[in-house]
Structure formats: structure tokens, C-alpha cells
mmCIF file of C-alpha atoms (C1' of nucleotides) in Angstrom:
data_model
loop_
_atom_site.group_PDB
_atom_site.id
_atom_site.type_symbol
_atom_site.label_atom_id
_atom_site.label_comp_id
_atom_site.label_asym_id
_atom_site.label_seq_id
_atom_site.Cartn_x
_atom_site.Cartn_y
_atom_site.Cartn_z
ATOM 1 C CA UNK A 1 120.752 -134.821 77.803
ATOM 2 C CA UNK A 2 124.464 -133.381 76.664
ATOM 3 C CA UNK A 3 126.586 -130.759 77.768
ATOM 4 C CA UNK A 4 129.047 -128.953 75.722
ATOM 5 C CA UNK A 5 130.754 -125.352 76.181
ATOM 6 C CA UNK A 6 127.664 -124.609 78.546
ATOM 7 C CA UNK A 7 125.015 -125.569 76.168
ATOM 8 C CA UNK A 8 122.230 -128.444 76.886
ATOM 9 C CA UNK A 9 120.943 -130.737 73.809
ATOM 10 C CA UNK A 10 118.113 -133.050 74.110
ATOM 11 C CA UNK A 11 119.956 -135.220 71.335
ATOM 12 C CA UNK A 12 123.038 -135.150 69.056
ATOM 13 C CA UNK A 13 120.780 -133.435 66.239
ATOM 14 C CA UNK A 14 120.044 -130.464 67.887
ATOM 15 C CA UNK A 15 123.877 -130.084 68.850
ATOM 16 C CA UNK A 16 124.780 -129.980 65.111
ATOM 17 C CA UNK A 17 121.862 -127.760 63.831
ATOM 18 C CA UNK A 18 122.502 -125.948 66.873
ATOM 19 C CA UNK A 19 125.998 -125.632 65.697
ATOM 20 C CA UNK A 20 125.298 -125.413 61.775
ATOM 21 C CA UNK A 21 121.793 -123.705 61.846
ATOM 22 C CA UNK A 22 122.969 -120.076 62.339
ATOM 23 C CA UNK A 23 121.630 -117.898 59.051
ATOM 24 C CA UNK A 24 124.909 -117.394 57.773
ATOM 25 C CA UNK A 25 127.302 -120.576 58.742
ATOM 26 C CA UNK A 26 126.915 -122.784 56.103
ATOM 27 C CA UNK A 27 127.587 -120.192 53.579
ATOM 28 C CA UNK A 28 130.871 -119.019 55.670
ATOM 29 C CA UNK A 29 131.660 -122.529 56.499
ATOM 30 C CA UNK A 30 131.113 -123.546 52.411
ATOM 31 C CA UNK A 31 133.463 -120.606 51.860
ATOM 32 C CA UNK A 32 135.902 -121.765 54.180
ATOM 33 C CA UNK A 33 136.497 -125.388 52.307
ATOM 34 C CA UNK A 34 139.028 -124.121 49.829
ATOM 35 C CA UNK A 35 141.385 -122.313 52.400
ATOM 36 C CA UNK A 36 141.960 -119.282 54.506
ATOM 37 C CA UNK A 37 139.669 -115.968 53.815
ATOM 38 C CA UNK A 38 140.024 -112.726 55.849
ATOM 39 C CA UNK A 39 137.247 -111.406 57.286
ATOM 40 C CA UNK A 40 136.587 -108.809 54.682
ATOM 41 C CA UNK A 41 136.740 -111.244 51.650
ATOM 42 C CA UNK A 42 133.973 -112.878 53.668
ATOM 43 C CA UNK A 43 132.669 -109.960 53.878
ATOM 44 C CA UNK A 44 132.732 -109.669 50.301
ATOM 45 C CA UNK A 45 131.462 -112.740 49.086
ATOM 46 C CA UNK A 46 128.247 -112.350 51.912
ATOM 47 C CA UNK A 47 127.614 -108.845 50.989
ATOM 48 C CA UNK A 48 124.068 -108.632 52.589
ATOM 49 C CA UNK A 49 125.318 -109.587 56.311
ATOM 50 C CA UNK A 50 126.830 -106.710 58.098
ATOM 51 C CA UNK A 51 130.183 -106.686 59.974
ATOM 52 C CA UNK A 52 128.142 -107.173 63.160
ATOM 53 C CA UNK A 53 126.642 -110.056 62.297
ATOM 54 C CA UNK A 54 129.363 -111.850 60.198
ATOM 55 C CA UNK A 55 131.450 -110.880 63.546
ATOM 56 C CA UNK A 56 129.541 -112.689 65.703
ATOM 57 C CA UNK A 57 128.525 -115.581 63.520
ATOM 58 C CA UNK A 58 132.403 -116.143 63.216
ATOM 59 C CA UNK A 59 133.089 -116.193 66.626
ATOM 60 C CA UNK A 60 130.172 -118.682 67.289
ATOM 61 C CA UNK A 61 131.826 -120.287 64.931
ATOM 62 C CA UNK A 62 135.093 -120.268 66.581
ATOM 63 C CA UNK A 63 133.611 -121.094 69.842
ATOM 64 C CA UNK A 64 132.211 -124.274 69.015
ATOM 65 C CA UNK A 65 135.727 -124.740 67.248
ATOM 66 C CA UNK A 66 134.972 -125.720 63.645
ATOM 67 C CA UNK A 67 136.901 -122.658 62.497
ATOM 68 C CA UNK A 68 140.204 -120.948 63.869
ATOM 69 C CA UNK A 69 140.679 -117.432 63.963
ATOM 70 C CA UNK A 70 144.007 -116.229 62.873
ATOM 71 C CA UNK A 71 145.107 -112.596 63.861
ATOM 72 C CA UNK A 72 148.449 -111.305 62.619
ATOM 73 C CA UNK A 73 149.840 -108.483 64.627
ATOM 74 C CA UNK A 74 150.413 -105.688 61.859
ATOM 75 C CA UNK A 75 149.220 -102.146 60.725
ATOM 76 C CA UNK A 76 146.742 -102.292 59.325
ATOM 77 C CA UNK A 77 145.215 -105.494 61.068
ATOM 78 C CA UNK A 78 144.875 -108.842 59.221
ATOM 79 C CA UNK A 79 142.407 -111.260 60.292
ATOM 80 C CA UNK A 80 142.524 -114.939 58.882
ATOM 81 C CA UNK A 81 139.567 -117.779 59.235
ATOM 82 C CA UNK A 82 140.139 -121.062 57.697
ATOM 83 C CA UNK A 83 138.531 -124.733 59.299
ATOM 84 C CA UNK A 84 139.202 -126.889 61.832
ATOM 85 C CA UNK A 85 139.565 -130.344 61.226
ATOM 86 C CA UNK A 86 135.874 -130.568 62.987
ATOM 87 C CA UNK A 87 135.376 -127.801 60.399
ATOM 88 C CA UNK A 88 136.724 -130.294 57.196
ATOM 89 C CA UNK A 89 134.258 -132.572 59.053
ATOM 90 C CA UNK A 90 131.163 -130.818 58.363
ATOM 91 C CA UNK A 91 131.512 -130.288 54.491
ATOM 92 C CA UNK A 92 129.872 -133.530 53.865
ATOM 93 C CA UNK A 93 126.651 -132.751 55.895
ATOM 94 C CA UNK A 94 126.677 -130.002 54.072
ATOM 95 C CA UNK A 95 126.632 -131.834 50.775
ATOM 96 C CA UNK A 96 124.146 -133.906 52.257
ATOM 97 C CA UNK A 97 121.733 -130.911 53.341
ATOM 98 C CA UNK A 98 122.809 -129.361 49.667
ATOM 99 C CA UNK A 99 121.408 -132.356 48.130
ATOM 100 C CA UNK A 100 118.290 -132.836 49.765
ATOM 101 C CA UNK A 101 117.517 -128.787 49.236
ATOM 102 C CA UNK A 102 118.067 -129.260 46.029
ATOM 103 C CA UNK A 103 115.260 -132.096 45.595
ATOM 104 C CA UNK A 104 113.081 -129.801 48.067
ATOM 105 C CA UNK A 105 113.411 -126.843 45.935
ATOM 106 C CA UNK A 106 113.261 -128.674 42.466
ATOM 107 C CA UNK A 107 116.419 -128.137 41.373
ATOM 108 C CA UNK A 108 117.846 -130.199 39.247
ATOM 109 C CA UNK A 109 121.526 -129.204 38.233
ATOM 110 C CA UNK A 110 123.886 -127.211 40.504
ATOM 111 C CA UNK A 111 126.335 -124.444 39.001
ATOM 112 C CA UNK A 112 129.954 -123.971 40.455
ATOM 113 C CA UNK A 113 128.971 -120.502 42.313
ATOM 114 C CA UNK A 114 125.920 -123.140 44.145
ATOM 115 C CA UNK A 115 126.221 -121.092 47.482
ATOM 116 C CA UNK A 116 127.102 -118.314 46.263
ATOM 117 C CA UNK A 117 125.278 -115.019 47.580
ATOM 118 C CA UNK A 118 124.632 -112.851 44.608
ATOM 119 C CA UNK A 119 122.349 -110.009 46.204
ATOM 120 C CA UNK A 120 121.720 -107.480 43.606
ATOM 121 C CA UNK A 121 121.219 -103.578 45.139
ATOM 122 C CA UNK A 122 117.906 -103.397 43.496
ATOM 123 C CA UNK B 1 118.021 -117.220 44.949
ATOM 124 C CA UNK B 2 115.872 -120.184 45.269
ATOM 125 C CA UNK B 3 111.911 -119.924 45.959
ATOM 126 C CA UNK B 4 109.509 -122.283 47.375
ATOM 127 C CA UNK B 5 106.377 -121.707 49.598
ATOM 128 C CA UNK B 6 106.408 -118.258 49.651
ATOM 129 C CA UNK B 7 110.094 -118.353 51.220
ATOM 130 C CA UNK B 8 113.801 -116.883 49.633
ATOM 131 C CA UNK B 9 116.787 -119.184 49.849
ATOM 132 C CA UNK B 10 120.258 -118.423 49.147
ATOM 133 C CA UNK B 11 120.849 -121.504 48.552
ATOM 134 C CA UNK B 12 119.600 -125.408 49.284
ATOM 135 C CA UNK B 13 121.239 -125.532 52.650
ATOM 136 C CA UNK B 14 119.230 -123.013 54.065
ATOM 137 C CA UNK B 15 116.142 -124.167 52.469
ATOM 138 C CA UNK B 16 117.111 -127.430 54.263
ATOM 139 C CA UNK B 17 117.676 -125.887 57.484
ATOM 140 C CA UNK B 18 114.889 -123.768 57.600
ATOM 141 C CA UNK B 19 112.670 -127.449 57.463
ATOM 142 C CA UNK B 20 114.753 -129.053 59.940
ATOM 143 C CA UNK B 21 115.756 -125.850 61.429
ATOM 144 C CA UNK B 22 113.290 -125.731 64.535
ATOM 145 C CA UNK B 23 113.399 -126.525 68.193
ATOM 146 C CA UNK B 24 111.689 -129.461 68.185
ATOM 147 C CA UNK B 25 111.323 -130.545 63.738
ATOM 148 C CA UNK B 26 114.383 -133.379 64.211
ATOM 149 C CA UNK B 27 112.676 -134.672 67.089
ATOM 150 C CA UNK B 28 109.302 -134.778 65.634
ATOM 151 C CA UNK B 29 110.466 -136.482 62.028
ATOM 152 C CA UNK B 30 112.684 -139.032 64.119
ATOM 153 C CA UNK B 31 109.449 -140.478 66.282
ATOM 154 C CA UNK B 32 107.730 -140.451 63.096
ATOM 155 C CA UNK B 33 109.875 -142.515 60.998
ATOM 156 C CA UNK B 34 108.804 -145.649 62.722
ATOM 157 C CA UNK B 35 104.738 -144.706 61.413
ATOM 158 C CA UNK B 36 101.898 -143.070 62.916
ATOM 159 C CA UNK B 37 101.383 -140.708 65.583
ATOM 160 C CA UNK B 38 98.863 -139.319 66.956
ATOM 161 C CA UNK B 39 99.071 -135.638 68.785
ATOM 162 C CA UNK B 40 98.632 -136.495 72.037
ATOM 163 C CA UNK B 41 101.614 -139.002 71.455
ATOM 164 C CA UNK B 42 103.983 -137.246 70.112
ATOM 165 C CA UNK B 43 103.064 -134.180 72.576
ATOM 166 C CA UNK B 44 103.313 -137.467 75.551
ATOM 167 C CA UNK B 45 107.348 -138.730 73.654
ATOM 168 C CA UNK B 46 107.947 -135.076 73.999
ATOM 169 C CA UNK B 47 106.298 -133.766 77.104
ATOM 170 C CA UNK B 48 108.531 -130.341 77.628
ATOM 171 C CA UNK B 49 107.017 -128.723 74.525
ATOM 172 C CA UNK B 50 103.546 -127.300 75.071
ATOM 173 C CA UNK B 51 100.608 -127.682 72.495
ATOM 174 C CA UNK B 52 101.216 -124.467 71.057
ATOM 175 C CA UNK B 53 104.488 -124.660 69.791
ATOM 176 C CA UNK B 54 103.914 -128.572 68.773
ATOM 177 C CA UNK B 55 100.866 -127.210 66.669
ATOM 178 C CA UNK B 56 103.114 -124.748 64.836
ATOM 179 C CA UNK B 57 105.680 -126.598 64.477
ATOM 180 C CA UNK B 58 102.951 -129.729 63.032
ATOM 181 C CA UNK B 59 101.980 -127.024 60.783
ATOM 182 C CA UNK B 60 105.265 -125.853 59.265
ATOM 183 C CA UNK B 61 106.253 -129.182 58.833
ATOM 184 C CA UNK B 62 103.106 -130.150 56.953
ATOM 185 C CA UNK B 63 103.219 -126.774 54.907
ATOM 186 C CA UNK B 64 106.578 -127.422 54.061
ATOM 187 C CA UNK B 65 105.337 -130.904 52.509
ATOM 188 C CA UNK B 66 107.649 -133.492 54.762
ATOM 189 C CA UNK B 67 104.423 -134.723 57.262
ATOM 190 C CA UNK B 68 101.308 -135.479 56.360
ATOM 191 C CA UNK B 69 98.113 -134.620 58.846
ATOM 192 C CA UNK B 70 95.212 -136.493 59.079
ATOM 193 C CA UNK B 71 91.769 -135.700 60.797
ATOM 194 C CA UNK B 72 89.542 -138.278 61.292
ATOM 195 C CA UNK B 73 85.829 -137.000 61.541
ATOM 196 C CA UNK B 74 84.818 -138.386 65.218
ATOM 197 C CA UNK B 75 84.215 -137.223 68.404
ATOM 198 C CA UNK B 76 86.459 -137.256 70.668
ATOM 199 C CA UNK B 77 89.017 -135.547 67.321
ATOM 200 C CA UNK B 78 91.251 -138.005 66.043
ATOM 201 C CA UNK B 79 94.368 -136.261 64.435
ATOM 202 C CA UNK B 80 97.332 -138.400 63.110
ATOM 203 C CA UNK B 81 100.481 -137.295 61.548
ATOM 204 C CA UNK B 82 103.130 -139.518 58.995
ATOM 205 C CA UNK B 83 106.091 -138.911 57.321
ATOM 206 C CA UNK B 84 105.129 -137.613 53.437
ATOM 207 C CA UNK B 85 107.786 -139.198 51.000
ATOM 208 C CA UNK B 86 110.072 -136.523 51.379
ATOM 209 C CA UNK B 87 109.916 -136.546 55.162
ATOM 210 C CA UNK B 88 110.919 -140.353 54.996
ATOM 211 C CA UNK B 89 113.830 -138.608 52.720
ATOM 212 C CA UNK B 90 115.306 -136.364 55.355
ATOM 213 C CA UNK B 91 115.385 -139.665 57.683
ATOM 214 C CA UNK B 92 119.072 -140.208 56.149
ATOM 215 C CA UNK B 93 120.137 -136.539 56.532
ATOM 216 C CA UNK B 94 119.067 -136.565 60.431
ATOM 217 C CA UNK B 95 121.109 -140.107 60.955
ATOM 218 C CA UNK B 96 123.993 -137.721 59.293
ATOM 219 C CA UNK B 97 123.236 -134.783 61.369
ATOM 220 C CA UNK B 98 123.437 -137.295 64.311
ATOM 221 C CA UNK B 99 126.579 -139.082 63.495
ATOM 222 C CA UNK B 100 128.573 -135.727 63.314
ATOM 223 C CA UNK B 101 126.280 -134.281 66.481
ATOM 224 C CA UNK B 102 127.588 -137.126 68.433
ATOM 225 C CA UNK B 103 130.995 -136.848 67.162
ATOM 226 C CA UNK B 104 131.228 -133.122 68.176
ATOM 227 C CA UNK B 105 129.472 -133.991 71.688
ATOM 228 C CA UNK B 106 131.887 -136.913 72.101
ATOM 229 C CA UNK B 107 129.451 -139.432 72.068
ATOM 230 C CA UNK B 108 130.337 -142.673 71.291
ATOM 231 C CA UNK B 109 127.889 -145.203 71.553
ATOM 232 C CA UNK B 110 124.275 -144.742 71.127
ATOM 233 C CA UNK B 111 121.500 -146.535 72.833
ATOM 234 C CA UNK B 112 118.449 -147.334 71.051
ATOM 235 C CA UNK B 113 116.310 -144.312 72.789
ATOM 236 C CA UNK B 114 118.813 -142.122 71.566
ATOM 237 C CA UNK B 115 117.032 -139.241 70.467
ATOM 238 C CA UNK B 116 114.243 -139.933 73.277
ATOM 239 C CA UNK B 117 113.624 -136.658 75.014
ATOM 240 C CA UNK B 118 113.722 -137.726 78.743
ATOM 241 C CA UNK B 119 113.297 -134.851 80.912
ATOM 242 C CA UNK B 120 112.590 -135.257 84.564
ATOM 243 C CA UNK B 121 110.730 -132.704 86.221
ATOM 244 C CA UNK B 122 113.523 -131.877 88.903
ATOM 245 C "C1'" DC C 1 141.188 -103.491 58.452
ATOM 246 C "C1'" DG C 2 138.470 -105.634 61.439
ATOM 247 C "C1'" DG C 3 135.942 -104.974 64.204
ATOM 248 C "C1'" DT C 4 132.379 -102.521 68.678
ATOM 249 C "C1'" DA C 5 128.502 -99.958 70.545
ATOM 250 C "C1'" DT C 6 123.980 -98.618 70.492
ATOM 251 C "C1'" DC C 7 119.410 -98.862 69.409
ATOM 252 C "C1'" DC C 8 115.544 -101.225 67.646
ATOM 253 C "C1'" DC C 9 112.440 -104.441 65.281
ATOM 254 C "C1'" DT C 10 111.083 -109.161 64.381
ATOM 255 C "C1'" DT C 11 110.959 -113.909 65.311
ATOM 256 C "C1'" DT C 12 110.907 -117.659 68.351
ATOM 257 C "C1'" DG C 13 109.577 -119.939 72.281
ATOM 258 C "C1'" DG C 14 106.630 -120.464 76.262
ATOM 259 C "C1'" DA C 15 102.910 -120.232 80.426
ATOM 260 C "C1'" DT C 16 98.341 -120.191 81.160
ATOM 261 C "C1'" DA C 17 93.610 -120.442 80.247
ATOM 262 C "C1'" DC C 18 89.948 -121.718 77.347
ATOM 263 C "C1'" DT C 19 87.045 -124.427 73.470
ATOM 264 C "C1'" DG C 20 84.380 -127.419 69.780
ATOM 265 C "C1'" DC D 1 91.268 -134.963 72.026
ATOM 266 C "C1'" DA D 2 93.363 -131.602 69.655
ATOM 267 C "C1'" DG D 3 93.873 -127.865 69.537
ATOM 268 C "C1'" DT D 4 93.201 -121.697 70.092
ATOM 269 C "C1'" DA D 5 93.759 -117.255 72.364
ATOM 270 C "C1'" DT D 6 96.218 -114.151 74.941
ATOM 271 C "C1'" DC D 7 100.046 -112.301 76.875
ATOM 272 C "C1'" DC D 8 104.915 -112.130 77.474
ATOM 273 C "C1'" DA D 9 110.195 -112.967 77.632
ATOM 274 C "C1'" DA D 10 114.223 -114.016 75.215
ATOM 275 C "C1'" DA D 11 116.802 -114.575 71.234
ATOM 276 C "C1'" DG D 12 117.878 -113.440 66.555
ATOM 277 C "C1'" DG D 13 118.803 -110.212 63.226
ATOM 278 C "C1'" DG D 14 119.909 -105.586 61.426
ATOM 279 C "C1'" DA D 15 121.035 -100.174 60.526
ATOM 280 C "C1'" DT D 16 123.993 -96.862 61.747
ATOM 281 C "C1'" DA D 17 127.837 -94.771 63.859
ATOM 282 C "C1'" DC D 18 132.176 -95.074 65.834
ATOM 283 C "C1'" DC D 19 137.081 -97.005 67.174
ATOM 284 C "C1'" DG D 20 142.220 -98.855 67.746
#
DNA sequence: CGGTATCCCTTTGGATACTG
DNA sequence: CAGTATCCAAAGGGATACCG
């Protein structure tokens, strides 16, 4: 059994699924690799979650301390997100897990926009 | 959009997470990469889940391709499960998922009954 | 801009009892 | 032995409206 920030895991898998497994993380932490995003380009790029959930995904996030939260005191408010060095950390399970979906799903060749969320209104 | 069993990805990772994804699917793959398992066994290795949920979760897995079931005709039932060829594939990807989960936890040796689910009744 | 608050539905997980 | 059936609680996820 292990403890961290109040939360029991029978074993060190659960922690990191526990950590990684929420519906939206690995696309906001894939997002994340290249730099700093606000949370409305986020918002932009993930156009089918809404602000509540992308809100508290991000803080989850924060939380567990793979990503920093940047505010900047101004008018209007600026908001920046950008990973922790446990964040940088996690990039190549994600590669990993990107890999072996890829077999899973029968996909053979993987495009530059991979994660990317294109939801059309229809 | 990626589609596979009936089920809508965004992209691999999710795919992959929605196999490995539940409560109890890490534990269930790691007991079984040594061979053979019986239900009773696996439900005695992991005594705090109950038969329903280890049924469903038996099920998904085997839906999802990465565990194979078989039932032997007798009486008493005889039902044993094994790894498919892509469940021995996602062996790697938990070692991976437990290497960073025990980084994050602070973890830094492992003992052999690492992922063993030892839960007193206290 | 970057969130909260509220309400609500669905999914997940579980306790208990029963069965071929 | 290997499950089902039933009922139920908690968590996850989401639509909409509002706020500093």
C-alpha cells in the first residue's frame, strides 16, 4: 500500500493511471510538451471539454504536480500551464501508451496533429 | 477519431487507457503474465474485489482482445484466463507505467511481490 | 479571460444474496 | 466453482448560467 497527497494505491500502476487516466490529461499533458499554453488555447485545441471540466482536470493536474499553474496579475487575467519536470517525465509513457494504441487500433502511420482533437459541430 | 469495438477514441492513448484504464485491469494482466489463472485464483491474489466487478472487468478485458477465457466443460466449472498476444504486449507498458508510478510515489526499490495486493482485514 | 455555481445524468464500484 | 441478480452509493462527466 502507498500514500501520496491523501490518496491510497495498491501498487505503483494504479498511482500513474490514477494520475494519467483522467479523460482529458494526456491530451492536455501532450499539449503541454512544446511549452506554455493559457488556459483558453487549451481550451481551443480541446474544444469538446467545457471550462468546468478542463478547470478541474488542470488543477488535478497541478495537484499531483506534473504541471504548474502560472497566474499573472493583470486586467484582463492571464493564466499560464506549462510541465513540471515530473510533467517532461511522463511524455515517454505517453509515447509508449501512443504506440501500443496504435497496434490496438490498427493503425499503422501517425500524422503530426496524432492527438489532436478535431470534433466537427455536426 | 479512432474506432474499435464499438468505442470512439481521440486518439491511441485513450484507447490504451480505456484497456488498462480500470480499477483492478493492471492488476489482473500483471498476475497473468506469469500463465494461467483460474477465477477463483485470481479473485483469492486479489481478495478486496468481489466477483462481480472481477467478472466485468474478465469480460472487458477479454472483449477488448488482451485475455483469453477458457471454460472447461466439467462439473464443478472450470474457467481459466491467459494473456492473448496482445495482453503479453501491454506487459512492457505496465513495467513503464510502474517505473514512473514508483518514481512519482518515491519508491525506490521494489520487492518481488510488488504489485501483490495485500490487504489485511483491519 | 479564466474561471465558479448549480443542477443533473451516467458510469463505476460495491454489498449481499442466490444459482446451474 | 464460477459466476448472476438486485439494489445502492459515490464518482465522473457535462450543460448552462453567472462572476471578478
Amino acid at each position: 500500500m502507498y500514500e501520496k497527497n491523501g490518496k491510497s494505491y495498491y501498487c505503483p500502476v494504479e498511482a500513474a493511471l490514477d494520475i494519467l487516466g483522467g479523460k482529458w490529461k494526456p491530451l492536455i499533458l501532450w499539449y503541454l510538451k512544446d511549452g506554455k499554453l493559457r488556459f483558453s488555447e487549451i481550451n481551443q485545441i480541446i474544444p469538446v471539454v467545457n471550462s468546468k471540466m478542463l478547470t478541474k482536470q488542470l488543477r488535478e493536474l497541478e495537484k499531483d504536480g506534473v504541471i504548474i499553474r502560472t497566474v499573472y496579475p493583470e486586467i484582463p487575467p492571464k493564466v499560464e500551464y506549462q510541465l513540471s519536470e515530473l510533467g517532461k517525465s511522463v511524455i515517454p509513457i505517453l509515447n509508449a501508451l501512443c504506440a501500443w494504441g496504435c497496434d490496438y487500433l490498427g493503425v499503422t502511420e501517425l500524422h503530426d496533429s496524432e492527438l489532436i482533437c478535431e470534433q466537427e459541430n455536426s
